Short mmCIF file of C-alpha atoms in Angstrom, two decimals:
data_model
loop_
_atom_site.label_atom_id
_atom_site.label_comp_id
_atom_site.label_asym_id
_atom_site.label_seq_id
_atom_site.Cartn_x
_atom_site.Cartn_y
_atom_site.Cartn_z
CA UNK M 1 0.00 0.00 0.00
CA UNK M 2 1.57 3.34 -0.80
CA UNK M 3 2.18 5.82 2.11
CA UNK M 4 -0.43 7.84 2.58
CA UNK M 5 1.24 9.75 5.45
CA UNK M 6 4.34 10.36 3.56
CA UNK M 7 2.62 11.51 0.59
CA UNK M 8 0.47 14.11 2.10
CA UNK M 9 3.18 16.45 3.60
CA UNK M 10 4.65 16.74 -0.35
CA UNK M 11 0.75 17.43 -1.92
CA UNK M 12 0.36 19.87 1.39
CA UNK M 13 3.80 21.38 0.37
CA UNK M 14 3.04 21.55 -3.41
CA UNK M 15 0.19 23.31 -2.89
CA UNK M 16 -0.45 27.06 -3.66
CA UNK M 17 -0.63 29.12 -0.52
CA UNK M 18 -3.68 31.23 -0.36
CA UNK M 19 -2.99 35.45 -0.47
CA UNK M 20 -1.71 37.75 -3.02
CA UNK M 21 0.04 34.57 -4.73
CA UNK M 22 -3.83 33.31 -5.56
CA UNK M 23 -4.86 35.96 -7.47
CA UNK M 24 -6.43 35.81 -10.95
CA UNK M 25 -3.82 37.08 -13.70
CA UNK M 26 -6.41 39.11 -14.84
CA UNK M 27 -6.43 41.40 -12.02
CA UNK M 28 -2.80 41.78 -11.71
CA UNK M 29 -2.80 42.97 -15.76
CA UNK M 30 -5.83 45.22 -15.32
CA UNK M 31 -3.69 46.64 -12.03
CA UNK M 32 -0.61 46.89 -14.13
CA UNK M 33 -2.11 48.56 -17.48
CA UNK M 34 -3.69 50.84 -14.99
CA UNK M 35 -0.51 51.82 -13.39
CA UNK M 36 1.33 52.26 -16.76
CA UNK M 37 -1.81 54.44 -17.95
CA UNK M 38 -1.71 56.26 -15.26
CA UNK M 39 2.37 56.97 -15.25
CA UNK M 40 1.93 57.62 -18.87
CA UNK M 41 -0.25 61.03 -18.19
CA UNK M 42 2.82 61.82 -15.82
CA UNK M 43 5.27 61.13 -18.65
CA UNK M 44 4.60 62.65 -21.56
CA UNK M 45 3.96 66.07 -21.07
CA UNK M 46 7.71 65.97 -19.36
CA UNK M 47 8.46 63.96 -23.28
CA UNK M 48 7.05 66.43 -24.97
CA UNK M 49 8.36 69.67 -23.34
CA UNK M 50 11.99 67.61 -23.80
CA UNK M 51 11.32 67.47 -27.41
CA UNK M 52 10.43 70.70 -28.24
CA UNK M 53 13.27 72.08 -26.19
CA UNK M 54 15.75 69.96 -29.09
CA UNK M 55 13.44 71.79 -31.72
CA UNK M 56 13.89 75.48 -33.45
CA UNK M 57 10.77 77.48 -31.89
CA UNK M 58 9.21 77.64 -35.35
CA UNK M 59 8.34 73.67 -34.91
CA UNK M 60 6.73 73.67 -31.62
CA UNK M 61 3.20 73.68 -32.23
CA UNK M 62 3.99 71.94 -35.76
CA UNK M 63 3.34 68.66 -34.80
CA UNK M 64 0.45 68.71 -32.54
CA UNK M 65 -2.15 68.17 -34.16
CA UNK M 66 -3.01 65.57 -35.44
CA UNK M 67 -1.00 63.96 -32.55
CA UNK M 68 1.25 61.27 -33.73
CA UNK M 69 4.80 60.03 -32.73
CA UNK M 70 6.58 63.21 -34.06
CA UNK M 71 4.33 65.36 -31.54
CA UNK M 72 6.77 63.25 -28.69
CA UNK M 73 10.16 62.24 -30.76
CA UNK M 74 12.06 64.19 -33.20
CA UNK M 75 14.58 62.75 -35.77
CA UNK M 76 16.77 66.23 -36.07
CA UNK M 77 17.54 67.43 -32.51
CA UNK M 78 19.48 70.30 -32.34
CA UNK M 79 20.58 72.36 -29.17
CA UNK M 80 21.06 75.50 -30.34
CA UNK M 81 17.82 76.92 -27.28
CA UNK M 82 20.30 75.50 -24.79
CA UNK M 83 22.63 77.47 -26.64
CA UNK M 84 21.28 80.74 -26.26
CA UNK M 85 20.38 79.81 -22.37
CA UNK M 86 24.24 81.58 -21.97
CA UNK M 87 23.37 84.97 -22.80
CA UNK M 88 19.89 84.78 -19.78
CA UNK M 89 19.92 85.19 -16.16
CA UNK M 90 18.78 81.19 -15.64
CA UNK M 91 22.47 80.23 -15.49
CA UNK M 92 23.25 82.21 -12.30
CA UNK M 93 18.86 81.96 -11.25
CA UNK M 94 19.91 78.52 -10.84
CA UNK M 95 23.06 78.36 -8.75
CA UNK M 96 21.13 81.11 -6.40
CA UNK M 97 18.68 78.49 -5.87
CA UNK M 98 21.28 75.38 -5.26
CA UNK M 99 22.57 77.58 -2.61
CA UNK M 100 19.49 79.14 -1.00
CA UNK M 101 17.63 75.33 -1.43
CA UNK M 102 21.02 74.02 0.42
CA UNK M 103 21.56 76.48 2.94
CA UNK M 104 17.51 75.71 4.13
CA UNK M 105 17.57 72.15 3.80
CA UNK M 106 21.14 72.09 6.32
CA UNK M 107 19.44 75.11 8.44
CA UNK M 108 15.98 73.96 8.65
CA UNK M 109 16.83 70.25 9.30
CA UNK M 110 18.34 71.08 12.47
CA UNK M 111 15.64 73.64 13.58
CA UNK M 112 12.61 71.51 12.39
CA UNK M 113 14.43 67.95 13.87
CA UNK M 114 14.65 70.09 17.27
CA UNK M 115 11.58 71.66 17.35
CA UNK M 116 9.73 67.69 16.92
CA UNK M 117 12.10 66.23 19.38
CA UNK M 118 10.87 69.03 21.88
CA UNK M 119 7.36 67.95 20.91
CA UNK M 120 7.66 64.35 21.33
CA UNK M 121 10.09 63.40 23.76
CA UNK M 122 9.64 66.47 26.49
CA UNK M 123 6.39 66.95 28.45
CA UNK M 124 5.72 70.47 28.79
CA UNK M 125 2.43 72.55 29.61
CA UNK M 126 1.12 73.44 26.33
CA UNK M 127 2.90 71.45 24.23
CA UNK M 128 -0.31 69.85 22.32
CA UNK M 129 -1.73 73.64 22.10
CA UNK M 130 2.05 74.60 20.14
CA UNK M 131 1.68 71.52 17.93
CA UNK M 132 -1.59 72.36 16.85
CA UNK M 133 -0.39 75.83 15.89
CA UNK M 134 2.13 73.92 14.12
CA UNK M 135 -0.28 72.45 12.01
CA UNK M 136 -2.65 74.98 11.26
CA UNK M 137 0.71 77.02 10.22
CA UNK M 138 1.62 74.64 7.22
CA UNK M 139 -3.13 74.51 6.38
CA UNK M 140 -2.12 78.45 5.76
CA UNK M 141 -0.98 79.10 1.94
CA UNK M 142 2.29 80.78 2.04
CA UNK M 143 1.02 83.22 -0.76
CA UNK M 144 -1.73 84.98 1.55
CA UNK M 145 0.84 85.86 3.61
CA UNK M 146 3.60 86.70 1.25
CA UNK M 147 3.14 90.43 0.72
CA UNK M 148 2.77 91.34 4.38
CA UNK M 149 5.67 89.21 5.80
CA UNK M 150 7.86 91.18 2.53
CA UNK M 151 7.12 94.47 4.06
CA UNK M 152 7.91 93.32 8.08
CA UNK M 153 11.23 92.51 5.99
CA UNK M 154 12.07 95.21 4.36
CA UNK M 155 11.55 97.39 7.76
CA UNK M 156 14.40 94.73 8.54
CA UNK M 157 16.71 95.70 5.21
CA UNK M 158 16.58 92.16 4.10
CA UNK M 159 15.13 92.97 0.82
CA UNK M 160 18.12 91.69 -1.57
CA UNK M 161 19.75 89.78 0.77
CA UNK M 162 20.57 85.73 0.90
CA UNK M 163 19.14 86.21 4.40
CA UNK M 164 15.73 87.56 3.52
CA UNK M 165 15.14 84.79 0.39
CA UNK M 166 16.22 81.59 3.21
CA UNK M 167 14.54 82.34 6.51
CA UNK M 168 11.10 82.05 5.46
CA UNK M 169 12.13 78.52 4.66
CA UNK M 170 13.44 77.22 7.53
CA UNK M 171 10.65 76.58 9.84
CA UNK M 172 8.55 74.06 7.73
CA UNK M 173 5.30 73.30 9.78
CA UNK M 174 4.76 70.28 7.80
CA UNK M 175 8.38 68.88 8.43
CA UNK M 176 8.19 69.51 11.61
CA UNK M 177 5.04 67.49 11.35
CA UNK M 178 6.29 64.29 10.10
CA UNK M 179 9.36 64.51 12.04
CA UNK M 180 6.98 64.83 15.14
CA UNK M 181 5.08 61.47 14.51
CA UNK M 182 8.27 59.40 13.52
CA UNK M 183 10.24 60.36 17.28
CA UNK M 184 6.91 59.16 18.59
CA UNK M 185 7.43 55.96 17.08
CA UNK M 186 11.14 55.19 18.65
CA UNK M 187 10.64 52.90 21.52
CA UNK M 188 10.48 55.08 24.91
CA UNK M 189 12.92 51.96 26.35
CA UNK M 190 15.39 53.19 24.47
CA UNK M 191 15.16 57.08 26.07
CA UNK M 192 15.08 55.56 29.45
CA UNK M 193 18.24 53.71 29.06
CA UNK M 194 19.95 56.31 27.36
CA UNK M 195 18.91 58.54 30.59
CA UNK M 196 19.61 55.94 33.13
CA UNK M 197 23.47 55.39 30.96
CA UNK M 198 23.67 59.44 31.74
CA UNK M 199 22.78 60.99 28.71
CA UNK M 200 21.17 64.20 28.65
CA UNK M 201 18.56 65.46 26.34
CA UNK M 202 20.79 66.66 24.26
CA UNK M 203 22.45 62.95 24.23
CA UNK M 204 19.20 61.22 23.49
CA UNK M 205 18.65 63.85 20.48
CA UNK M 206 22.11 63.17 18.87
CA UNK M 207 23.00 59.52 19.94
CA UNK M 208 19.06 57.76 19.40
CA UNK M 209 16.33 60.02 17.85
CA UNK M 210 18.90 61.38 15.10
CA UNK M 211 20.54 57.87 13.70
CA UNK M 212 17.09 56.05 14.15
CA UNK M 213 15.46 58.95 11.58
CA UNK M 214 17.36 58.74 8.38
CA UNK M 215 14.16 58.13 6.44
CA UNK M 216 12.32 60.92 8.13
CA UNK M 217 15.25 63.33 7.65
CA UNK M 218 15.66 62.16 3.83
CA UNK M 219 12.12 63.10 3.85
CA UNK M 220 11.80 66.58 5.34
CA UNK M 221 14.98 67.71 3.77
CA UNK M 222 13.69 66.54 0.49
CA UNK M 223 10.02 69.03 0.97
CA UNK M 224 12.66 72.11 2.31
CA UNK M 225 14.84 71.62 -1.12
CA UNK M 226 11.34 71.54 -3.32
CA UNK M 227 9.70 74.04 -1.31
CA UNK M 228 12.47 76.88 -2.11
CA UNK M 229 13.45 75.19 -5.30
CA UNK M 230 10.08 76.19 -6.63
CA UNK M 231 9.68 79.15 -4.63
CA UNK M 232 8.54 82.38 -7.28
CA UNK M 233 6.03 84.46 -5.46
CA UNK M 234 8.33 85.50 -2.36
CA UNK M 235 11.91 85.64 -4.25
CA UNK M 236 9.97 88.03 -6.92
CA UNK M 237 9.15 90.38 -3.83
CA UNK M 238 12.46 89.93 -1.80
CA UNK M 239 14.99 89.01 -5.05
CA UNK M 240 14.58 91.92 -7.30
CA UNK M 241 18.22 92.65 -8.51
CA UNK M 242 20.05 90.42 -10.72
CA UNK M 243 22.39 89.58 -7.89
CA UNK M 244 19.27 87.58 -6.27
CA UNK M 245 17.02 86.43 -8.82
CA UNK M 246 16.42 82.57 -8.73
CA UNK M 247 16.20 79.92 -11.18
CA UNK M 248 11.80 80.25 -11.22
CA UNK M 249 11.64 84.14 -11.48
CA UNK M 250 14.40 83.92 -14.28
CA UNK M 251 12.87 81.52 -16.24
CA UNK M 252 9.77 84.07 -16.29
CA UNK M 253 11.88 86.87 -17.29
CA UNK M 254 13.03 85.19 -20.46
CA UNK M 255 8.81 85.73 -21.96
CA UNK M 256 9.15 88.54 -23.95
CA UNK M 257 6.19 91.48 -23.75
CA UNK M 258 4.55 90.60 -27.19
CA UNK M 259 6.19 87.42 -28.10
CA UNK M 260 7.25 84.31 -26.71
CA UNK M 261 10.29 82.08 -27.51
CA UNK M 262 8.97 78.74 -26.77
CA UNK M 263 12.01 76.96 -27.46
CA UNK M 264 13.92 78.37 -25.21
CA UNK M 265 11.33 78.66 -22.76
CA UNK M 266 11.03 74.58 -23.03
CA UNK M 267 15.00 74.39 -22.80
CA UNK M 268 15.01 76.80 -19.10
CA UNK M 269 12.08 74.49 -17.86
CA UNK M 270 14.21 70.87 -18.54
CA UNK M 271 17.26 72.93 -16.89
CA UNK M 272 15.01 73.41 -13.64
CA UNK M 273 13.24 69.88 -13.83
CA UNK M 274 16.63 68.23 -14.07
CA UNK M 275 17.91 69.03 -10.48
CA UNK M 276 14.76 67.96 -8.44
CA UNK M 277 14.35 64.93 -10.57
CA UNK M 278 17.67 63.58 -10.35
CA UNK M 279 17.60 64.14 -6.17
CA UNK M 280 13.65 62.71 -5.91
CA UNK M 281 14.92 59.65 -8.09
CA UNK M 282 17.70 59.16 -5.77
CA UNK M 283 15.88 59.65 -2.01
CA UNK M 284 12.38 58.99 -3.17
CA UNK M 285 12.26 55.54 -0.90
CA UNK M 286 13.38 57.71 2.43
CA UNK M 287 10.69 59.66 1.78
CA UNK M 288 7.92 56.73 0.89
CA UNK M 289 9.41 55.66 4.62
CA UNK M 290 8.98 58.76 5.89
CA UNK M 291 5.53 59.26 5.03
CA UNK M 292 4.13 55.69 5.53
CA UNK M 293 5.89 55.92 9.35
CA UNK M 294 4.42 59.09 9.89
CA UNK M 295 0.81 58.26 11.76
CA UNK M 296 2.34 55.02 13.47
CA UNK M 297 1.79 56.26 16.56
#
C-alpha cells in the first residue's frame, strides 16, 4: 500500500498558498495597465516639453495636431535653445537656488528635527496647544501671507539679501510634522536607558532620535529643497536685482512682452526639472518611509 502519510506532507507542500500569490492574472494585468496608464499622463507632457526644447521654436506647435509620434520624438535634434540659455539670467537663477535650497535644507533640518524632538520626547504645559499651531501654520498658503511678511522685511533691510530669500524657509510646519510622529514611534525603552546610561537630552537627540530617523530626515529635507526650489512668489518680492534672482523668477523673465520664444522657454524648464528629478529619483524611498511611518503612533 503506498504511504499515505508520507505523501500528504509533499501534496500539502506543493500546494499554492492562499494570499496575493492566488490571485487571478487578470487582475494583476488590469492593475498593471492601470498603473502604466496612469504613469503615462505623468510622462509625456515631461516627453514632450523635452522634445520641443531639441526643436527650433518655429516647430513647436507643428506637430500637434493631429498627434502622432513626431508630436513626442524628433529625428533632427538640435541644441542650439540651450545654446542661447548663456546669454539669460537662468544660469546664475539657478546656482542662487542650489545655494538658497542648500543652505535651508542644512538650516531647517536642524531647527525643524529640534523643534519635533521638543514635541515628542519632552512633556511640557502646552505642548499639544504649540503643535496644533504647528499644524494649522503649514493649512495656511504661504502666498496669503507673502506680501505682508515682505514688508515686516524690508523694515528689517533684508530685501536683496541671501538672508531675507532663506529664513522664510526654515521653519517648515509640515516637516516639523512628520518629524513629530516618527520620534513618537522610537521605543520610549530606548530614552530611558539612554537617561539611566547618563545621557542628557541633548544625548538622546544626537546619539538615538537622530541615527534612528534617516528616512524621516531624507524626507523633510527633500520638501525644504522643493519648497524653495520652486519658490517664485516671495523671491519676486524679496529678489529683485540680478544679484538675487532665482532659477523660477528667471525663467519668467526670459517671456518677452509681445512674443514668446517657446524653445527656449522649453530648454530653461528641462534645466530646472533636471535638479529635483535627479535628487527625488535618488531619495524617493526615504521619503515613501517617511511618510508611511508618519501616523504610526
Amino acid at each position: 500500500m503506498p504511504n499515505t502519510a508520507s505523501d500528504t506532507p509533499a501534496r500539502t507542500a506543493g500546494a499554492r498558498p492562499a494570499g496575493r500569490r492566488g490571485r487571478p492574472p487578470l487582475r494583476r494585468v488590469l492593475l498593471g495597465a492601470a498603473g502604466a496608464a496612469v504613469g503615462l499622463a505623468f510622462v509625456l507632457p515631461l516627453v514632450w516639453v523635452l522634445t520641443n526644447s531639441l526643436r527650433p521654436s518655429a516647430d513647436t506647435f507643428r506637430f500637434l495636431s493631429p498627434v502622432g509620434w513626431e508630436t513626442f520624438l524628433t529625428l533632427t535634434p538640435v541644441l542650439d535653445n540651450y545654446a542661447a540659455l548663456a546669454g539669460t539670467s537662468l544660469g546664475r537663477g539657478i546656482l542662487n537656488s542650489l545655494l538658497i535650497s542648500a543652505v535651508t535644507v542644512v538650516a531647517g533640518l536642524a531647527l525643524c528635527a529640534t523643534a519635533a524632538f521638543g514635541l515628542s520626547a519632552l512633556r511640557f504645559r502646552g505642548h499639544r496647544a504649540v503643535f496644533a499651531v504647528i499644524v494649522v501654520s503649514f493649512l495656511i498658503p504661504f502666498d496669503a501671507i507673502a506680501i505682508p511678511l515682505a514688508d515686516l522685511f524690508r523694515d528689517w533691510n533684508l530685501q536683496n539679501t541671501y538672508t531675507g530669500l532663506i529664513l522664510p524657509g526654515l521653519g517648515n510646519g509640515m516637516a516639523i510634522f512628520l518629524l513629530r510622529n516618527f520620534f513618537l514611534a522610537i521605543p520610549e525603552e530606548l530614552v530611558e536607558a539612554g537617561r539611566l546610561d547618563g545621557l542628557t537630552w541633548w544625548g538622546v537627540f544626537w546619539r538615538i532620535y537622530l541615527p534612528l530617523s534617516r528616512p524621516a530626515l531624507m524626507g523633510a529635507g527633500l520638501m525644504l529643497f522643493l519648497f524653495q526650489w520652486q519658490a517664485y512668489v516671495w523671491p519676486l518680492l524679496m529678489g529683485t536685482d540680478a544679484d538675487h534672482v532665482v532659477g523660477p523668477v528667471a525663467l519668467a523673465a526670459m517671456q518677452g512682452q509681445f512674443n514668446v520664444d517657446y524653445g527656449l522657454m522649453f530648454a530653461g524648464s528641462v534645466m530646472l526639472i533636471l535638479v529635483p528629478l535627479v535628487i527625488i529619483l535618488a531619495l524617493q524611498k526615504y521619503f515613501v518611509q517617511s511618510v508611511s511611518t508618519a501616523g504610526l503612533k
